[in-house]
Short mmCIF file of C-alpha atoms and ligand atoms in Angstrom, two decimals:
data_model
loop_
_atom_site.label_atom_id
_atom_site.label_comp_id
_atom_site.label_asym_id
_atom_site.label_seq_id
_atom_site.Cartn_x
_atom_site.Cartn_y
_atom_site.Cartn_z
CA MET A 1 196.33 57.94 161.98
CA GLU A 2 195.94 58.47 165.75
CA MET A 3 198.09 56.41 168.02
CA VAL A 4 196.84 55.17 171.45
CA VAL A 5 199.59 55.05 174.07
CA LEU A 6 198.85 52.35 176.72
CA GLU A 7 201.36 53.68 179.21
CA ASN A 8 199.34 56.90 179.79
CA GLU A 9 197.27 57.63 182.92
CA PRO A 10 193.98 55.63 183.45
CA GLU A 11 191.65 58.76 183.06
CA VAL A 12 193.20 59.67 179.75
CA LEU A 13 192.82 56.10 178.64
CA MET A 14 189.12 56.14 179.62
CA GLU A 15 188.50 59.37 177.80
CA ASN A 16 190.18 58.04 174.73
CA ILE A 17 187.95 55.00 174.78
CA SER A 18 184.70 56.94 175.36
CA ASN A 19 185.54 59.63 172.82
CA LYS A 20 186.72 57.42 169.98
CA GLY A 21 186.55 59.59 166.87
CA ASN A 22 186.21 62.77 168.94
CA ARG A 23 189.16 65.10 168.77
CA ASP A 24 187.96 67.12 171.89
CA THR A 25 189.80 65.31 174.65
CA SER A 26 189.58 68.21 177.08
CA ALA A 27 185.84 67.83 178.27
CA ALA A 28 185.18 67.36 182.03
CA PRO A 29 183.70 64.05 183.33
CA GLY A 30 180.50 65.90 184.71
CA LEU A 31 179.72 67.25 181.30
CA LYS A 32 180.03 63.77 179.76
CA LEU A 33 177.52 62.42 182.22
CA TYR A 34 175.18 65.29 181.56
CA ARG A 35 175.32 64.63 177.82
CA CYS A 36 174.66 60.95 178.41
CA VAL A 37 171.57 61.70 180.53
CA ALA A 38 170.26 64.27 177.98
CA VAL A 39 170.60 61.86 175.09
CA SER A 40 168.80 59.14 177.06
CA PHE A 41 166.04 61.55 178.02
CA GLY A 42 165.65 62.61 174.39
CA LEU A 43 165.34 59.02 173.31
CA LEU A 44 162.73 58.37 175.97
CA CYS A 45 160.69 61.36 174.76
CA ILE A 46 160.75 60.16 171.17
CA ILE A 47 159.62 56.70 172.25
CA GLN A 48 156.83 58.29 174.33
CA VAL A 49 155.60 60.37 171.37
CA ALA A 50 155.64 57.32 169.09
CA LEU A 51 153.64 55.36 171.66
CA ASN A 52 151.09 58.21 171.98
CA ILE A 53 150.60 58.46 168.22
CA SER A 54 150.14 54.72 167.74
CA LEU A 55 147.70 54.64 170.67
CA ARG A 56 145.73 57.53 169.20
CA LEU A 57 145.58 55.94 165.78
CA SER A 58 144.47 52.69 167.27
CA LEU A 59 141.69 54.43 169.22
CA ASP A 60 140.51 56.41 166.09
CA TYR A 61 140.48 53.27 163.99
CA GLU A 62 138.45 51.45 166.60
CA ALA A 63 135.94 54.31 166.82
CA GLY A 64 135.62 54.54 163.00
CA THR A 65 135.11 50.82 162.66
CA LYS A 66 132.49 50.96 165.36
CA ASN A 67 130.59 53.79 163.58
CA LEU A 68 130.65 52.00 160.25
CA THR A 69 129.45 48.77 161.78
CA GLU A 70 126.59 50.59 163.44
CA GLU A 71 125.60 52.34 160.22
CA ARG A 72 125.73 49.09 158.28
CA ASP A 73 123.52 47.35 160.84
CA GLU A 74 121.04 50.22 160.77
CA LEU A 75 120.80 50.14 156.97
CA LYS A 76 120.45 46.37 156.99
CA GLY A 77 117.56 46.73 159.43
CA LYS A 78 115.84 49.34 157.29
CA LEU A 79 116.26 47.21 154.14
CA ASN A 80 114.74 44.22 155.85
CA ASP A 81 111.83 46.35 157.09
CA TYR A 82 111.21 47.65 153.55
CA ILE A 83 111.25 44.20 152.00
CA SER A 84 108.97 42.68 154.59
CA GLY A 85 106.61 45.73 154.33
CA ASN A 86 106.25 45.34 150.55
CA GLU A 87 106.22 41.61 150.31
CA ALA A 88 102.47 41.52 150.72
CA LYS A 89 101.93 44.13 148.04
CA ILE A 90 104.19 42.32 145.57
CA LYS A 91 102.37 39.12 146.29
CA THR A 92 98.96 40.76 145.71
CA LEU A 93 100.03 42.37 142.44
CA THR A 94 101.53 39.13 141.14
CA GLY A 95 98.28 37.38 141.95
CA GLU A 96 96.19 40.00 140.19
CA ARG A 97 98.41 39.85 137.11
CA ASP A 98 98.08 36.08 136.92
CA GLU A 99 94.29 36.34 137.25
CA LEU A 100 94.07 38.87 134.43
CA LYS A 101 96.27 36.70 132.23
CA ARG A 102 94.01 33.73 132.88
CA ARG A 103 90.85 35.71 132.05
CA LEU A 104 92.42 37.07 128.84
CA ASP A 105 93.28 33.53 127.74
CA VAL A 106 89.68 32.47 128.40
CA LEU A 107 88.38 35.43 126.41
CA ILE A 108 90.62 34.70 123.42
CA SER A 109 89.88 30.99 123.35
CA GLY A 110 86.12 31.71 123.66
CA ASN A 111 86.16 34.00 120.59
CA GLU A 112 88.52 32.04 118.44
CA GLY A 113 85.59 30.36 116.71
CA LYS A 114 83.85 33.66 115.98
CA ILE A 115 87.03 35.20 114.59
CA LYS A 116 87.58 32.21 112.37
CA THR A 117 83.98 32.38 111.08
CA LEU A 118 84.20 36.10 110.32
CA THR A 119 87.51 35.69 108.51
CA GLY A 120 86.01 32.90 106.42
CA GLU A 121 82.95 34.99 105.54
CA ARG A 122 85.09 37.92 104.53
CA ASP A 123 87.24 35.75 102.28
CA GLU A 124 84.12 34.25 100.66
CA LEU A 125 82.67 37.71 99.98
CA LYS A 126 85.97 38.81 98.49
CA ARG A 127 86.03 35.75 96.24
CA ARG A 128 82.44 36.32 95.05
CA LEU A 129 83.16 39.99 94.37
CA ASP A 130 86.22 39.03 92.31
CA VAL A 131 84.09 36.56 90.31
CA LEU A 132 81.45 39.24 89.78
CA ILE A 133 83.97 41.81 88.62
CA SER A 134 85.84 39.45 86.30
CA GLY A 135 82.55 38.23 84.79
CA HIS A 136 81.35 41.77 84.06
CA GLY A 137 84.66 43.40 83.17
CA ALA A 138 83.46 44.77 79.81
CA GLU A 139 80.22 46.10 81.25
CA ILE A 140 82.02 47.77 84.12
CA LYS A 141 84.47 49.36 81.67
CA THR A 142 81.62 50.68 79.51
CA LEU A 143 79.72 51.96 82.52
CA THR A 144 82.86 53.62 83.89
CA GLY A 145 83.44 55.31 80.55
CA GLU A 146 79.83 56.49 80.37
CA ARG A 147 80.00 57.74 83.92
CA GLY A 148 83.15 59.74 83.04
CA GLU A 149 81.43 61.22 79.97
CA LEU A 150 78.35 62.13 81.99
CA ARG A 151 80.49 63.71 84.65
CA ARG A 152 82.33 65.78 82.02
CA ARG A 153 79.03 66.91 80.48
CA LEU A 154 77.64 67.69 83.89
CA ASP A 155 80.70 69.83 84.71
CA GLU A 156 80.35 71.56 81.36
CA SER A 157 76.69 72.36 81.82
CA GLN A 158 77.44 73.44 85.39
CA SER A 159 79.99 75.98 84.19
CA GLN A 160 77.58 77.10 81.42
CA GLN A 161 74.91 77.54 84.01
CA ASN A 162 77.30 79.57 86.20
CA ALA A 163 78.17 81.78 83.23
CA LEU A 164 74.47 82.28 82.50
CA ILE A 165 73.81 83.17 86.12
CA ARG A 166 76.62 85.74 86.03
CA GLU A 167 75.27 87.16 82.76
CA ARG A 168 71.72 87.27 84.14
CA ASP A 169 72.91 89.12 87.26
CA GLU A 170 74.90 91.58 85.14
CA LEU A 171 71.85 92.20 82.94
CA LYS A 172 69.71 92.66 86.02
CA ARG A 173 72.13 95.29 87.32
CA THR A 174 72.22 97.02 83.92
CA LEU A 175 68.45 96.97 83.67
CA ASN A 176 68.21 98.43 87.14
CA ASP A 177 70.71 101.18 86.20
CA PHE A 178 68.74 101.98 83.03
CA ASP A 179 65.51 102.09 84.96
CA GLN A 180 66.99 104.45 87.56
CA LEU A 181 68.46 106.78 84.92
CA PHE A 182 65.23 106.90 82.90
CA GLN A 183 63.32 107.70 86.06
CA LYS A 184 65.72 110.59 86.77
CA GLY A 185 65.10 112.02 83.30
CA TRP A 186 68.24 110.85 81.47
CA GLU A 187 68.08 110.30 77.66
CA TYR A 188 69.58 107.19 76.11
CA PHE A 189 71.41 107.48 72.78
CA HIS A 190 74.07 105.29 71.12
CA SER A 191 75.25 103.43 74.25
CA SER A 192 75.29 106.59 76.42
CA PHE A 193 72.90 108.30 78.78
CA TYR A 194 72.59 112.13 78.68
CA TYR A 195 71.35 114.49 81.34
CA ILE A 196 70.25 118.00 80.36
CA SER A 197 70.15 120.33 83.34
CA SER A 198 67.11 122.36 84.25
CA THR A 199 69.18 124.97 86.10
CA GLU A 200 72.16 127.09 85.07
CA LYS A 201 75.72 126.99 86.45
CA THR A 202 79.31 127.94 85.54
CA TRP A 203 81.34 125.45 83.46
CA GLN A 204 83.22 124.08 86.52
CA GLU A 205 80.08 123.80 88.68
CA SER A 206 78.36 122.04 85.80
CA ARG A 207 81.21 119.60 85.46
CA ASP A 208 81.18 118.90 89.23
CA ASP A 209 77.44 118.21 89.04
CA CYS A 210 77.98 115.66 86.25
CA VAL A 211 80.77 113.95 88.24
CA SER A 212 78.47 113.75 91.28
CA ARG A 213 76.00 111.86 89.05
CA GLY A 214 78.67 109.32 88.00
CA ALA A 215 79.12 111.05 84.64
CA ASN A 216 81.01 113.97 83.05
CA LEU A 217 80.26 116.88 80.71
CA MET A 218 79.43 115.60 77.21
CA ILE A 219 82.25 114.55 74.89
CA ILE A 220 81.21 114.77 71.23
CA ASP A 221 83.14 112.28 69.15
CA SER A 222 80.73 111.45 66.31
CA GLN A 223 78.47 113.17 63.84
CA GLU A 224 75.48 111.36 65.39
CA GLU A 225 76.23 112.80 68.81
CA GLN A 226 76.57 116.29 67.38
CA ASP A 227 73.17 115.85 65.66
CA PHE A 228 71.71 114.53 68.90
CA THR A 229 72.54 117.83 70.67
CA ARG A 230 70.30 119.69 68.27
CA ARG A 231 67.23 118.09 69.87
CA PHE A 232 67.58 120.40 72.88
CA PRO A 233 66.85 124.06 72.27
CA LYS A 234 69.17 125.31 75.06
CA ARG A 235 72.61 126.83 75.48
CA MET A 236 74.55 124.04 77.20
CA TRP A 237 78.11 123.56 78.44
CA ILE A 238 79.95 120.59 76.86
CA GLY A 239 83.15 118.99 78.15
CA LEU A 240 85.58 121.00 76.02
CA THR A 241 88.09 123.64 77.27
CA ASP A 242 91.39 125.35 76.43
CA ARG A 243 91.93 126.57 80.02
CA ALA A 244 95.19 124.62 80.41
CA GLN A 245 96.73 126.05 77.25
CA GLU A 246 95.19 128.83 75.17
CA GLY A 247 94.23 127.59 71.71
CA THR A 248 94.69 123.87 72.60
CA TRP A 249 91.22 122.45 73.05
CA ARG A 250 90.89 119.26 75.06
CA TRP A 251 87.96 117.12 76.16
CA VAL A 252 87.40 116.48 79.89
CA ASP A 253 88.88 112.96 79.53
CA GLY A 254 92.18 114.60 78.45
CA THR A 255 91.96 113.76 74.73
CA LEU A 256 92.76 116.42 72.16
CA LEU A 257 89.93 117.82 70.05
CA GLN A 258 89.94 116.14 66.63
CA ARG A 259 86.72 116.75 64.70
CA SER A 260 85.13 120.06 65.72
CA TYR A 261 81.74 121.74 65.07
CA TRP A 262 82.56 125.44 65.70
CA TYR A 263 80.09 127.98 64.46
CA SER A 264 81.47 130.18 61.75
CA GLY A 265 83.99 132.64 63.25
CA GLU A 266 84.38 130.67 66.51
CA PRO A 267 86.33 130.20 68.66
CA ASN A 268 87.01 133.93 68.74
CA ASP A 269 87.89 134.67 72.39
CA GLU A 270 85.62 137.69 71.99
CA TRP A 271 85.46 138.53 75.71
CA GLY A 272 89.21 138.32 76.11
CA GLU A 273 89.12 134.95 77.81
CA GLU A 274 86.61 132.49 76.39
CA ASP A 275 88.07 129.12 77.46
CA CYS A 276 84.96 126.88 77.71
CA ALA A 277 82.77 125.52 74.90
CA GLU A 278 78.97 125.58 74.65
CA ILE A 279 76.29 124.35 72.25
CA ASN A 280 74.73 127.61 71.12
CA TYR A 281 73.57 127.82 67.59
CA LYS A 282 71.22 124.87 67.66
CA ASP A 283 69.54 125.63 64.34
CA VAL A 284 72.75 124.76 62.45
CA GLU A 285 74.98 121.74 62.45
CA ASN A 286 78.11 123.66 63.48
CA SER A 287 76.81 125.02 66.76
CA TRP A 288 79.80 125.44 69.09
CA ASN A 289 80.90 128.72 70.62
CA ASP A 290 83.69 129.57 73.07
CA MET A 291 82.51 131.47 76.19
CA PRO A 292 83.90 132.83 79.46
CA CYS A 293 83.85 129.80 81.84
CA ASP A 294 82.19 131.73 84.67
CA ARG A 295 79.01 132.42 82.66
CA GLN A 296 75.98 130.50 83.98
CA ILE A 297 74.06 128.38 81.47
CA HIS A 298 72.57 124.88 81.25
CA TRP A 299 74.85 121.88 80.77
CA ILE A 300 74.71 118.35 79.32
CA CYS A 301 76.21 115.34 81.13
CA GLU A 302 77.17 112.06 79.44
CA LYS A 303 77.38 108.64 81.09
CA LYS A 304 78.87 105.94 78.84
CA MET A 305 77.29 102.51 79.18
CA ALA A 306 78.90 99.25 78.12
CA PRO A 307 77.99 98.74 74.39
C1 BGC B 1 79.49 136.11 69.95
C2 BGC B 1 80.29 135.01 70.60
C3 BGC B 1 80.50 135.23 72.02
C4 BGC B 1 79.21 135.49 72.72
C5 BGC B 1 79.39 135.78 74.16
C6 BGC B 1 78.23 136.34 70.69
O1 BGC B 1 77.54 137.48 70.18
O2 BGC B 1 79.20 135.86 68.57
O3 BGC B 1 81.49 134.83 69.93
O4 BGC B 1 81.16 134.19 72.62
O5 BGC B 1 78.53 136.53 72.12
O6 BGC B 1 78.16 135.90 74.81
CA1 CA B 2 82.97 133.06 71.17
#
């Protein structure tokens, strides 16, 4: 602890008093004064700054308050203007609405009687209809049944009629086809038409001609057909060939030859390659002969008709 000696010189005593707590006891009196003035000045500056800030804030606050007040007053004015400008309209509309309401009430009350009358009439008609129905229940049931039966029979005869119409049309078409073929010189035999050419062509050309007529070269698959060919005293190509495989004779529809009518000794492939069949020996039942396909002779087409 520091001891203060009272007997010391007055300056030292003063310094000790002013510098309590300060160990530097060697500073000059001018410097002390300077420090004192500087501290005071510093304090004054701080106070000045604080005053400036508070003044500024106060001014800003005042200005802001003023702006807001002005804005509020302006908006208030506008709102008042709007209300007073539309008051008349609102009043008019309210009046019109009330008038319409009144007229609607008048209308309803004026027709109430009519509505009541119509409802009554409807109910009466309903009641009378119910009485009528319940009194004639059996009759109605019978009539309904009869009506159903008649309807069923009508439908039946309608579908029969439709079937007949279809059949008639089909027959008409067939009759027309027959007529056309007869006119073009075709012969009818056992559900087929036959065309005997007046010119001569190779086997392939003959076949093409038949196809162009909606037919093909004749396929002989019955004794009757074979006999039929004997009516025509001509050498004629028929639809039989072994071109695809030597010795395997097939008809033009692709079926294999079953019952054949080769003349005695035929097929003999006499010219090396005789791959197409003709009707040749017409004076005998077995009249077929194999011939080179490029020879030109008559031909016979067959067009099968529905049996
Ligand atoms: C023969 C046939 C042969 C034909 C050719 C006849 O004399 O008997 O087998 O196909 O001639 O033209
Ligand atoms: Ca031959």
